[in-house]
GROMACS .gro file of C-alpha atoms in nm:
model
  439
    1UNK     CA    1   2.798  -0.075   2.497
    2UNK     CA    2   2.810  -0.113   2.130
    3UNK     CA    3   3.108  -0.160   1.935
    4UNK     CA    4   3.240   0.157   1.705
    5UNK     CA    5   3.236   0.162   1.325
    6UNK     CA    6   3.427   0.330   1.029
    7UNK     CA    7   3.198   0.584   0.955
    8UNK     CA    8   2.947   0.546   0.688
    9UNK     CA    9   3.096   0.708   0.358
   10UNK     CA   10   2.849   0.910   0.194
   11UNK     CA   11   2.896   0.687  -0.132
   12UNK     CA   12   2.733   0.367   0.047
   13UNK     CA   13   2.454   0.641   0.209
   14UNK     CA   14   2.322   0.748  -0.180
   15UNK     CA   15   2.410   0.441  -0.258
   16UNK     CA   16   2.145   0.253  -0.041
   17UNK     CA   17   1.940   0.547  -0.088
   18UNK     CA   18   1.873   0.464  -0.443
   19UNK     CA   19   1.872   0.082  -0.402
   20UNK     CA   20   1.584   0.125  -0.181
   21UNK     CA   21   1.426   0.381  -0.421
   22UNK     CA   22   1.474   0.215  -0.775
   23UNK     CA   23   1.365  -0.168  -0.621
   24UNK     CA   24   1.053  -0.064  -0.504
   25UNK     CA   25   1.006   0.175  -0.776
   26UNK     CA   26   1.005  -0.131  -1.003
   27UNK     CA   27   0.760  -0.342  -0.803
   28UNK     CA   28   0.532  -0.043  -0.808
   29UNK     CA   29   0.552   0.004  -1.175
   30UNK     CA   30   0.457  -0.322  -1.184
   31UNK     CA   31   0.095  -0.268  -0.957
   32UNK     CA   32   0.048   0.023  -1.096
   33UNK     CA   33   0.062  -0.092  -1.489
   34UNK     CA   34  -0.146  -0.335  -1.340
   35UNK     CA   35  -0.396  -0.100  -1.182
   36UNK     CA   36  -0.457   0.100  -1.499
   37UNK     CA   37  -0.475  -0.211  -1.707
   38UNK     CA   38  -0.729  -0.347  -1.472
   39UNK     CA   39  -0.951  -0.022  -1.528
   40UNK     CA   40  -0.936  -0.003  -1.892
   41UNK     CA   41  -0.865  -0.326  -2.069
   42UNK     CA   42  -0.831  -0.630  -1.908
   43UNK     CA   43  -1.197  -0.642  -1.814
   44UNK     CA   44  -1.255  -0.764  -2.184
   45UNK     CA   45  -0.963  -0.913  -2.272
   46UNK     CA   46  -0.939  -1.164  -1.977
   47UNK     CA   47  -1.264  -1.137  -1.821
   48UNK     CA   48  -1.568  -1.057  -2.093
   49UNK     CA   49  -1.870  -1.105  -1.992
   50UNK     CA   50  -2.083  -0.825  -2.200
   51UNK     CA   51  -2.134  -0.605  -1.874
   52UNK     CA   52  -1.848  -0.341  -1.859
   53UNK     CA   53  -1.905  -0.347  -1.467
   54UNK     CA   54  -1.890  -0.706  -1.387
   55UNK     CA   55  -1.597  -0.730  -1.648
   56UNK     CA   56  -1.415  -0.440  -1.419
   57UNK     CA   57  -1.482  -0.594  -1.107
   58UNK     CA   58  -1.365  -0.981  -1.204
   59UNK     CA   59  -1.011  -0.746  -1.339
   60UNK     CA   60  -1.013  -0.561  -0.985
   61UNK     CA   61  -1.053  -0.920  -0.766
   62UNK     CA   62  -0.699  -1.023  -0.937
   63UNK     CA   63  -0.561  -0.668  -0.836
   64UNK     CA   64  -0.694  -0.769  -0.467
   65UNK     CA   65  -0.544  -1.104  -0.522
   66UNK     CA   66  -0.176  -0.870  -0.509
   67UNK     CA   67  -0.256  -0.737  -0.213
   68UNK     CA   68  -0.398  -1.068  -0.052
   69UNK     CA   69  -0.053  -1.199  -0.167
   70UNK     CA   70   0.145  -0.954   0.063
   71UNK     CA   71   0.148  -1.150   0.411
   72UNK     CA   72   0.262  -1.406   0.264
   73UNK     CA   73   0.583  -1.222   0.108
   74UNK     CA   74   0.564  -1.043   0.452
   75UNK     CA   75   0.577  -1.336   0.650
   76UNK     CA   76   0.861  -1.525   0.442
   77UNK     CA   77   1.053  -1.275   0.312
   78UNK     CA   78   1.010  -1.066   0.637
   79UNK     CA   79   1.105  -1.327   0.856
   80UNK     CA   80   1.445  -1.399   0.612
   81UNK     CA   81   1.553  -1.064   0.665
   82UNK     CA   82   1.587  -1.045   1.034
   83UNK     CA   83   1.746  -1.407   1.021
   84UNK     CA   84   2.022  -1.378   0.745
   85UNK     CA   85   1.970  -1.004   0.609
   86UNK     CA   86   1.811  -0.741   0.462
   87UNK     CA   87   2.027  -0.729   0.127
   88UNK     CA   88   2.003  -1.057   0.029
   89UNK     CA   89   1.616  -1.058   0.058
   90UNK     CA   90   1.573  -0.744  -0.163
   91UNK     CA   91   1.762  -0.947  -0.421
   92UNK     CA   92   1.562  -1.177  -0.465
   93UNK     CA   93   1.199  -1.009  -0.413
   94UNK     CA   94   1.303  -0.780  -0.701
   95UNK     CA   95   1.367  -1.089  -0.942
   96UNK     CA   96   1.082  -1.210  -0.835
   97UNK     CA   97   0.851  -0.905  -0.916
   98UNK     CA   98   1.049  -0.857  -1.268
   99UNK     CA   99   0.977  -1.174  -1.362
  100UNK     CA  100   0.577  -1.157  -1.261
  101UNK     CA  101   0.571  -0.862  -1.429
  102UNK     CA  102   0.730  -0.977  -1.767
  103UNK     CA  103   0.569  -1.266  -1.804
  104UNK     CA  104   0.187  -1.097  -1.773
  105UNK     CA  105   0.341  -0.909  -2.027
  106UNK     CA  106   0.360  -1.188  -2.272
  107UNK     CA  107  -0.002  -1.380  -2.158
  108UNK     CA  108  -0.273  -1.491  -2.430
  109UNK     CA  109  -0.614  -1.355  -2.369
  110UNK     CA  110  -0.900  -1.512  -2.323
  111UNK     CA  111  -1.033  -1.547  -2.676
  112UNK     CA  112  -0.682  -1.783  -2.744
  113UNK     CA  113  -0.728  -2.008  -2.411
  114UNK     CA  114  -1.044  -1.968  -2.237
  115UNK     CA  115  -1.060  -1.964  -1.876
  116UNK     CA  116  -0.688  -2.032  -1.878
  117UNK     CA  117  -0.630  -1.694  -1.887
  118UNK     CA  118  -0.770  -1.561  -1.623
  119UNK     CA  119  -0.588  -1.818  -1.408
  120UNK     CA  120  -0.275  -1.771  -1.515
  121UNK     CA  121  -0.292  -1.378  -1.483
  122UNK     CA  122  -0.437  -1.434  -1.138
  123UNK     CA  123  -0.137  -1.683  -1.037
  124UNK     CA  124   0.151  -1.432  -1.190
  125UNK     CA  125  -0.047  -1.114  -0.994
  126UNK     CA  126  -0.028  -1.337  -0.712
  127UNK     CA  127   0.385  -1.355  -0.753
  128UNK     CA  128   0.413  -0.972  -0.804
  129UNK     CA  129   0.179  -0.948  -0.413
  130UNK     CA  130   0.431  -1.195  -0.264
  131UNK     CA  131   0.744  -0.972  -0.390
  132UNK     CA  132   0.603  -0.681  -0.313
  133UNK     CA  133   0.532  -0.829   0.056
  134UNK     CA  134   0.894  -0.908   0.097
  135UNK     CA  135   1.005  -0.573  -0.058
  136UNK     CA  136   0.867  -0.284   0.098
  137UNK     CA  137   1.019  -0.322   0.449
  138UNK     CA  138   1.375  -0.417   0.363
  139UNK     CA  139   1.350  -0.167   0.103
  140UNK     CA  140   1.288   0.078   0.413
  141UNK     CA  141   1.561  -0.042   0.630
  142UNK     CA  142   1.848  -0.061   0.375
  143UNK     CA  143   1.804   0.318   0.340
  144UNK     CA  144   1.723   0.388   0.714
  145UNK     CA  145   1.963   0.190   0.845
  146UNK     CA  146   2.274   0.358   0.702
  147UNK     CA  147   2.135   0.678   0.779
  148UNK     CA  148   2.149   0.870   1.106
  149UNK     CA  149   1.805   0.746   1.294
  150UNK     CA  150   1.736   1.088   1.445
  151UNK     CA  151   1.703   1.125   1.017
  152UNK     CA  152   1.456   0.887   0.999
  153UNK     CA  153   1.228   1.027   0.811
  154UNK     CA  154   1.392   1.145   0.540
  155UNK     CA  155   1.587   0.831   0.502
  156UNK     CA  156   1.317   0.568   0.496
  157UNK     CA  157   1.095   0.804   0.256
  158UNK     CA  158   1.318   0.668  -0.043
  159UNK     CA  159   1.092   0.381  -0.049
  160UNK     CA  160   0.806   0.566  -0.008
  161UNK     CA  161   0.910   0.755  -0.314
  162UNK     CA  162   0.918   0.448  -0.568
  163UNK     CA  163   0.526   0.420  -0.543
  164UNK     CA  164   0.477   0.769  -0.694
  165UNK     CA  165   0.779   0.721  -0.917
  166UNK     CA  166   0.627   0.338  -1.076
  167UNK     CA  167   0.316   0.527  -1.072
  168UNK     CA  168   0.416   0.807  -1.299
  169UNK     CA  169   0.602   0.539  -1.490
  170UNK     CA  170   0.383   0.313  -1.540
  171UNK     CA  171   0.137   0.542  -1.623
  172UNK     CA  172   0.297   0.768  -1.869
  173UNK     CA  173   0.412   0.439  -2.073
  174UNK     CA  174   0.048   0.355  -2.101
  175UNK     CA  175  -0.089   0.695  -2.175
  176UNK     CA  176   0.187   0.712  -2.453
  177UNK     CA  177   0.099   0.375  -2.603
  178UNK     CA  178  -0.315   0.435  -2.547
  179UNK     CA  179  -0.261   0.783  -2.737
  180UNK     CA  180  -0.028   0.679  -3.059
  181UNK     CA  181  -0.202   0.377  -3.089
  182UNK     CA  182  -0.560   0.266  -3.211
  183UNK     CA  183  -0.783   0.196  -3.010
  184UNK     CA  184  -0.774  -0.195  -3.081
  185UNK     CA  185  -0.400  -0.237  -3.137
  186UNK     CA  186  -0.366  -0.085  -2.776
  187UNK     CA  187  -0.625  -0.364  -2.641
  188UNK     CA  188  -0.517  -0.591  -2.862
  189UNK     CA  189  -0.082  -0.539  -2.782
  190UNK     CA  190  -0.022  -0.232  -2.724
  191UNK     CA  191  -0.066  -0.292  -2.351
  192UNK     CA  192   0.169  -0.613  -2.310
  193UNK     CA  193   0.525  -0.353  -2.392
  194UNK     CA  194   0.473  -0.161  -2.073
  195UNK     CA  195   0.491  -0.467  -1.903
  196UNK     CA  196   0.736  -0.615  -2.078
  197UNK     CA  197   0.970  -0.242  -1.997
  198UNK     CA  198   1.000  -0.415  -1.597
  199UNK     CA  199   1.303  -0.592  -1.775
  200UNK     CA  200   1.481  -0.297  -1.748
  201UNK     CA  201   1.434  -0.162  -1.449
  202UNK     CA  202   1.528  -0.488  -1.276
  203UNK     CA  203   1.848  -0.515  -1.451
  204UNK     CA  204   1.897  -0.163  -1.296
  205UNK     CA  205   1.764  -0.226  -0.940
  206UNK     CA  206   1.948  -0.532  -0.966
  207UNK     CA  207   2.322  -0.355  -1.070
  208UNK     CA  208   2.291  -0.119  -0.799
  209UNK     CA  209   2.183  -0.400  -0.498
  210UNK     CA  210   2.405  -0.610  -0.556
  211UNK     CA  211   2.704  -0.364  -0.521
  212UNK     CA  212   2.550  -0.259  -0.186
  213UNK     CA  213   2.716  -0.392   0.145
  214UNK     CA  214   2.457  -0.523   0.430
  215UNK     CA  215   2.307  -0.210   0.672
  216UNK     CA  216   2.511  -0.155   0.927
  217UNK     CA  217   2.254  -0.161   1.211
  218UNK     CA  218   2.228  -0.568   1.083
  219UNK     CA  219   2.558  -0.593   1.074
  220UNK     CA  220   2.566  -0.493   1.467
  221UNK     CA  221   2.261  -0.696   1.557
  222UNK     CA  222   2.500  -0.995   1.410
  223UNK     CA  223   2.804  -0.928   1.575
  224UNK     CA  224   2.651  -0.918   1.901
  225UNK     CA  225   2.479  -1.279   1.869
  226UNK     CA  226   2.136  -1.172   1.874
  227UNK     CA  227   1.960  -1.239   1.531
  228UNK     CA  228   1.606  -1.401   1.584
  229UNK     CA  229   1.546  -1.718   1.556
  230UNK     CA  230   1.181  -1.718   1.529
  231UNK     CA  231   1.083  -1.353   1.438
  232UNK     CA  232   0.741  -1.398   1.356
  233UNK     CA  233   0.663  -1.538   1.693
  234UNK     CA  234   0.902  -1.339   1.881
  235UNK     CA  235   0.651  -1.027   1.737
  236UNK     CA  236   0.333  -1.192   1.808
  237UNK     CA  237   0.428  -1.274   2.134
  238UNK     CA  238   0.590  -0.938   2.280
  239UNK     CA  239   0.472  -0.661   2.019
  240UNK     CA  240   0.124  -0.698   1.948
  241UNK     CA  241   0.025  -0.337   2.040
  242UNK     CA  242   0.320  -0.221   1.768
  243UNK     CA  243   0.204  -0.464   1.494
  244UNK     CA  244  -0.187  -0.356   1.521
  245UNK     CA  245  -0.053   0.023   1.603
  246UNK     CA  246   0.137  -0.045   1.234
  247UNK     CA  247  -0.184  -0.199   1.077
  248UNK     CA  248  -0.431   0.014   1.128
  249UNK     CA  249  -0.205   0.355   1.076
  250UNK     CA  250  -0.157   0.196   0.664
  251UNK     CA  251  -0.543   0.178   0.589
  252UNK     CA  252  -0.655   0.547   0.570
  253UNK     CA  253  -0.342   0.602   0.350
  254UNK     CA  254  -0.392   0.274   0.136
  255UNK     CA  255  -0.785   0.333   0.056
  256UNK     CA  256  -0.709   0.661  -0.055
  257UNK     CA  257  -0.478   0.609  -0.296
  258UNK     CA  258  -0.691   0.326  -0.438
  259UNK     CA  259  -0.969   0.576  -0.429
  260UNK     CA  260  -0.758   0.862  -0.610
  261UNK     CA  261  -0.537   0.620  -0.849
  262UNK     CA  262  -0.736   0.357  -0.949
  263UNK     CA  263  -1.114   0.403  -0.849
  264UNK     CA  264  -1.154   0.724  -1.017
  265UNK     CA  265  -1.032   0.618  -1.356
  266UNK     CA  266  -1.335   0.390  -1.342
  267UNK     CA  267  -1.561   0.666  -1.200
  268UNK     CA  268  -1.490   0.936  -1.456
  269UNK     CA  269  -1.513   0.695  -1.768
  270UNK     CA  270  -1.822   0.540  -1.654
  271UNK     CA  271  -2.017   0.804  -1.409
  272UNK     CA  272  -1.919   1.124  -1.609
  273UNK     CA  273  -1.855   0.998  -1.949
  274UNK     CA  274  -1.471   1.154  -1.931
  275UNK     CA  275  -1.151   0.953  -2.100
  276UNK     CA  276  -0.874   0.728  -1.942
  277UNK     CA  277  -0.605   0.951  -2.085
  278UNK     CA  278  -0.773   1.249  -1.910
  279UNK     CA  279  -0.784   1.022  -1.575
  280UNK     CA  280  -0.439   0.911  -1.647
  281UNK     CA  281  -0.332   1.264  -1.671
  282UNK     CA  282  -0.452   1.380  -1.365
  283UNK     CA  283  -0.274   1.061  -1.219
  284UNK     CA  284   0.062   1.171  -1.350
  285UNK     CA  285   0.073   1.491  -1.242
  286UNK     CA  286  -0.009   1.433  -0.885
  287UNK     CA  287   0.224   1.166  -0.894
  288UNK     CA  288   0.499   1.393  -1.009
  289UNK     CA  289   0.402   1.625  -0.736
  290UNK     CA  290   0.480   1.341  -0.495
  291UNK     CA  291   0.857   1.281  -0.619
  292UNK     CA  292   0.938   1.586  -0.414
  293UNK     CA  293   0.680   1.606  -0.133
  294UNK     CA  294   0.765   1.257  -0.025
  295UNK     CA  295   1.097   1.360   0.096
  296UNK     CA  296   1.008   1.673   0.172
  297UNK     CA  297   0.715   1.533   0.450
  298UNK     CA  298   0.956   1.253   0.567
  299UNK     CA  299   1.227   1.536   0.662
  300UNK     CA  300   0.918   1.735   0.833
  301UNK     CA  301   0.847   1.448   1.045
  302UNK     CA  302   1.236   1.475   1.174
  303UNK     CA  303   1.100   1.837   1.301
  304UNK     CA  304   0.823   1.786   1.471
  305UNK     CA  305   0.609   1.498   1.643
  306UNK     CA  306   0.549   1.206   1.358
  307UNK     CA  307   0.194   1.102   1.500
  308UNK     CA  308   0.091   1.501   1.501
  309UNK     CA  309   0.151   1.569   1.120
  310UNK     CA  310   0.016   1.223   1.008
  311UNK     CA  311  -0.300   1.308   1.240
  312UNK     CA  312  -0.383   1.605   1.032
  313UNK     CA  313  -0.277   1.432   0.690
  314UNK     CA  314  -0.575   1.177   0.800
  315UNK     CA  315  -0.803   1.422   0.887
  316UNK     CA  316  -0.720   1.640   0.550
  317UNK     CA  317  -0.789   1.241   0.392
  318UNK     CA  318  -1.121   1.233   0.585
  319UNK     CA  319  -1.254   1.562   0.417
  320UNK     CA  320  -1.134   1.574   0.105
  321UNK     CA  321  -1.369   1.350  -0.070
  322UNK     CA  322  -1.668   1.549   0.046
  323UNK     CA  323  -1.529   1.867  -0.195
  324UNK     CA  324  -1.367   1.615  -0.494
  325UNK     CA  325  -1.683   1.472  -0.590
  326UNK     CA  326  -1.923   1.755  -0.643
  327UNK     CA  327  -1.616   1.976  -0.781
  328UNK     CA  328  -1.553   1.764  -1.058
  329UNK     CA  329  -1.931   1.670  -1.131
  330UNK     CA  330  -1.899   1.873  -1.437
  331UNK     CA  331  -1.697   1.695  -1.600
  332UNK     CA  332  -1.412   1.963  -1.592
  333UNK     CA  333  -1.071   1.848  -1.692
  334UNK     CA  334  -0.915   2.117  -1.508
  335UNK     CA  335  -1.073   2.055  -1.155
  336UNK     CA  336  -0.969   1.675  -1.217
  337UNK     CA  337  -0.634   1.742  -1.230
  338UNK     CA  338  -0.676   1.990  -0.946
  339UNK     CA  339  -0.894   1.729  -0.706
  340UNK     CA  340  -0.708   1.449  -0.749
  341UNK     CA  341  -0.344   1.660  -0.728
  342UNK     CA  342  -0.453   1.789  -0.353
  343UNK     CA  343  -0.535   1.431  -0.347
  344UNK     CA  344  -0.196   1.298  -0.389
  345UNK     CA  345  -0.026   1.551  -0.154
  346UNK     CA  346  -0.279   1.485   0.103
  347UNK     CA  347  -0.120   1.119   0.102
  348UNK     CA  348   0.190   1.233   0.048
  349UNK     CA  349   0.188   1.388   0.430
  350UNK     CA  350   0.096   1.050   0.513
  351UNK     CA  351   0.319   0.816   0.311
  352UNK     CA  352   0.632   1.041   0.344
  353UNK     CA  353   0.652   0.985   0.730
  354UNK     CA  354   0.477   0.624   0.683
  355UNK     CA  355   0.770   0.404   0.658
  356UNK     CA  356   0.991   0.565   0.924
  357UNK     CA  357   0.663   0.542   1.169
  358UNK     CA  358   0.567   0.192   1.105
  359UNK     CA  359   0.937   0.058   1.170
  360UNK     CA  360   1.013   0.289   1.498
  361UNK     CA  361   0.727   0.040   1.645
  362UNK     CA  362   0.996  -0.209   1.606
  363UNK     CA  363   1.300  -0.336   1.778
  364UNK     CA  364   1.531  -0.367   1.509
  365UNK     CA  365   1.639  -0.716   1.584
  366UNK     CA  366   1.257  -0.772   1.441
  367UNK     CA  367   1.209  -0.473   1.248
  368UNK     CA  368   1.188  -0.622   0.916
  369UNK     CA  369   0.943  -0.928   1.052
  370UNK     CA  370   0.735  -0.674   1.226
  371UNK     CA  371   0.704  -0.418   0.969
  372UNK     CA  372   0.665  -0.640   0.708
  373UNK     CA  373   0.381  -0.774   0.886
  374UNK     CA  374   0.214  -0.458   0.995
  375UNK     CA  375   0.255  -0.369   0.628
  376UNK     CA  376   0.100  -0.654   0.443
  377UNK     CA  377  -0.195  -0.734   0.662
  378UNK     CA  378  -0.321  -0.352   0.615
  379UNK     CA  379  -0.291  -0.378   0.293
  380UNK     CA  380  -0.537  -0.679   0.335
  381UNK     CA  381  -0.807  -0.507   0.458
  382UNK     CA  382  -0.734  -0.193   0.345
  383UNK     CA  383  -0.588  -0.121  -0.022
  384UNK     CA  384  -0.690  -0.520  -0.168
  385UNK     CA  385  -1.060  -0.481  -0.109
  386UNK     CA  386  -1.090  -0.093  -0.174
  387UNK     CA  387  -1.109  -0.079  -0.544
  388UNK     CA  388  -1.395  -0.384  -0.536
  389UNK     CA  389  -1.598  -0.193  -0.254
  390UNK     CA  390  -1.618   0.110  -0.411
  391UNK     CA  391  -1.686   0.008  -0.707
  392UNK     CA  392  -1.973  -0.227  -0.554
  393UNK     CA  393  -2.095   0.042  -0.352
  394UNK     CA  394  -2.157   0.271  -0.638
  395UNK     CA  395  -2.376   0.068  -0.785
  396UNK     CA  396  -2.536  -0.005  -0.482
  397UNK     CA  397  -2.609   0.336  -0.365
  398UNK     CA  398  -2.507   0.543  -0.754
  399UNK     CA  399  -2.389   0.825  -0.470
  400UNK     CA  400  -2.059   0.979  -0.440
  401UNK     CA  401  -2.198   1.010  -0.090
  402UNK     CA  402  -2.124   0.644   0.001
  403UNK     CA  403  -1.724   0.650  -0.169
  404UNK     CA  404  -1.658   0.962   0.102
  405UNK     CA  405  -1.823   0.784   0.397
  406UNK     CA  406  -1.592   0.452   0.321
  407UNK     CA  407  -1.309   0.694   0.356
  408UNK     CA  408  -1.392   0.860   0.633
  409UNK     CA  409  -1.419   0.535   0.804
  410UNK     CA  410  -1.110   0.432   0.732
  411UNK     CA  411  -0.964   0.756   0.833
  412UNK     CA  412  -1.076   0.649   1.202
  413UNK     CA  413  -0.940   0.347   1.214
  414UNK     CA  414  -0.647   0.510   1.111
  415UNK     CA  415  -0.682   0.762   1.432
  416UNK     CA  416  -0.719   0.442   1.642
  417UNK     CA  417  -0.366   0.339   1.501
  418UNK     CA  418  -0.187   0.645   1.571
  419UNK     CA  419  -0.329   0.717   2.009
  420UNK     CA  420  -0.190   0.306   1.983
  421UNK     CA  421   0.144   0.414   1.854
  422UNK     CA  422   0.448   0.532   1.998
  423UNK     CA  423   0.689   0.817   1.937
  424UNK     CA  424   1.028   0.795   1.779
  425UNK     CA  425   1.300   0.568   1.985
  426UNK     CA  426   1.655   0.518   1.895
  427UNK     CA  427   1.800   0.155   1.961
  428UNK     CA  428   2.108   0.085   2.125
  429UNK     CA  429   2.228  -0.071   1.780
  430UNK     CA  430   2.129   0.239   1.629
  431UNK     CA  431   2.325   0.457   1.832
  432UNK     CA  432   2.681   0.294   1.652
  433UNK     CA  433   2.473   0.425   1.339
  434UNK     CA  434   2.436   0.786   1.437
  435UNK     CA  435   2.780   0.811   1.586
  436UNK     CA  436   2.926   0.666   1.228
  437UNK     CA  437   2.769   0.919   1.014
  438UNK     CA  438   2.781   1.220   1.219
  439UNK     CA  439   3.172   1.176   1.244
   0.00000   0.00000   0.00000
């Protein structure tokens, strides 16, 4: 019988609504100012070589290196916040991103240092994956778990809303700079102020965490003696079928947003002779798209069966490619920004519900560990190496052909993930929750 609680004042509820929102907002500003940088300039700038491809593909192994990052933030960070808390954690994974961020932001190039360069960028890109390990699933709970759980959805998709929101961001800064500057004084340092912006946005995310109180589902957990003691194992050894359920439902979602974000700036500029601004564009406005339809899928999945709707958002992921490619053949700025909007609502179906689905697989006494986990090792083999095989396998095969077929693979290992999952449970500690805000 759990314990009853003041109820939750809807103050603390927006509160931790936007804490979780504007913290991972910030870390994925920070990827995604990396993404488009990675695309467009810091091929030359950190990695010339004299072939535009190879110079892409050394600047897309460092964006893998964020994602190869993530288990380790995962595992640490994860880990912490089932142990001491979820509030303190997201403290310090946002300074940690910020200060990643900032600091790429003030780099010399290769042409001051040589090889240098390269290895710091690689080793601050490599702080920003850790962060962002440690992030996303506390991130999730701090909203979810001051909401009522039979709300799920809707409450955990305020993290999934920050991607879209740093992507439009981060994005929009760079278009801005790449349009009212040159051509060289954006390579040459015009780039460096849109990293150099994640100041701001941490002081933010940082103002409104650390006037947040801890959730009150961990607050229940502690009361009643039973905080892990050794999450990681504890997950490994009784919820394997939830952590590779959790894996494998992240990598149809993860590859195509790579695809749809960051591949196709480097397939229109290079296969169709189209600009980055145009690419950029297209990037925005399906990003803005997903402000509202992030939400707006997470509440859906409150109304009817989770698994269902993602099922068909992975089988609308599985198509899709097969109708972008040849529509925007042409060249046609209009059908660009068309394609790659249906792209972006396509994985908004997915990535609204996302969050509250991967952390229903876990007990909440390991919730953070487990998601964490479940979140980070998919992006290993899903979103790290996606931008490098595609962009390998086009100029293995120079097909579109081969890009949809990657996609649709992934979009069965996805299925496997979801007849592995389970449906929506809600936790005895959970219950105090639901009785707190409903009164």
């Amino acid at each position: 019988m759990t314990s009853a609680r003041p109820a939750v004042e809807p103050r603390e509820l927006r509160r931790a609504y936007t804490a979780s929102l504007s913290g991972t907002a910030l870390e994925y500003y920070d990827f995604a100012a990396y993404s488009v940088a990675a695309a467009t300039v810091f091929g030359d700038i950190f990695f010339p070589s004299g072939d535009d491809l190879a110079g892409t593909m050394a600047a897309f192994s460092t964006y893998a290196v964020g994602y190869l990052a993530r288990p380790l933030g995962g595992f640490l960070f994860g880990r912490l916040g089932d142990v001491i808390g979820r509030k303190k954690i997201l403290v310090y994974t946002l300074m940690l991103a910020g200060i990643a961020t900032f600091l790429i932001g003030l780099l010399p190039t290769h042409a001051a240092i040589g090889g240098l360069a390269a290895v710091l960028l690689v080793t601050l890109r490599f702080a920003q994956g850790v962060a962002v390990g440690g992030e996303w699933g506390g991130a999730v709970l701090l909203s979810s778990e001051y909401g009522d759980p039979r709300r799920r959805g809707f409450w955990a998709s305020a993290a999934q809303i920050g991607p879209p929101a740093g992507t439009l961001l981060a994005n929009g800064v760079l278009a801005l700079l790449s349009g009212v500057l040159s051509e060289d004084a954006f390579t040459s340092w015009g780039w460096r102020i849109a990293f150099l912006l994640s100041a701001v946005l941490v002081l933010f995310g940082l103002w409104i965490r650390l006037r947040l109180e801890e959730t009150p589902v961990f607050r229940e957990i502690a009361d009643r003696g039973e905080r892990p003691t050794a999450p990681v194992s504890e997950v490994v050894a009784t919820e394997r079928r939830a952590l590779l359920a959790g894996i494998l439902v992240r990598v149809c979602p993860d590859v195509l947003y790579s695809l749809f974000t960051v591949f196709t700036l480097t397939y229109i500029t290079q296969e169709l002779g189209m600009s980055r601004s145009q690419g950029s564009t297209a990037v925005m406005i399906g990003s803005a798209c997903q402000l509202l339809l992030m939400p707006a899928f997470g509440a859906l999945s409150d109304r009817m069966n989770r698994r269902r709707l993602y099922l068909y958002g992975t089988i609308a992921a599985a198509v899709w490619p097969f109708v972008f490619f040849p529509m925007i053949g042409g060249g046609s700025f209009v059908l660009l920004v068309l394609g790659v909007v249906v792209a972006l609502v396509i994985h908004a179906v997915l990535y609204g519900p996302q969050a509250a689905l991967l952390t229903e697989q876990f007990s909440p006494r390991l919730r953070y560990t487990g998601s964490s986990l479940a979140y980070t090792l998919a992006g290993v083999i899903g979103g790290a190496p996606a931008p490098l095989i595609l962009t390998a396998l086009l100029a293995a095969f120079d097909s579109w052909w081969i890009l949809a077929a990657y996609l649709l693979f992934t979009a069965a290992l996805t299925g496997v993930g979801l007849w592995l999952a389970r449906d929506p449970v809600v936790d005895p500690e959970e219950e105090t929750v639901a009785e707190a805000v409903t009164r």
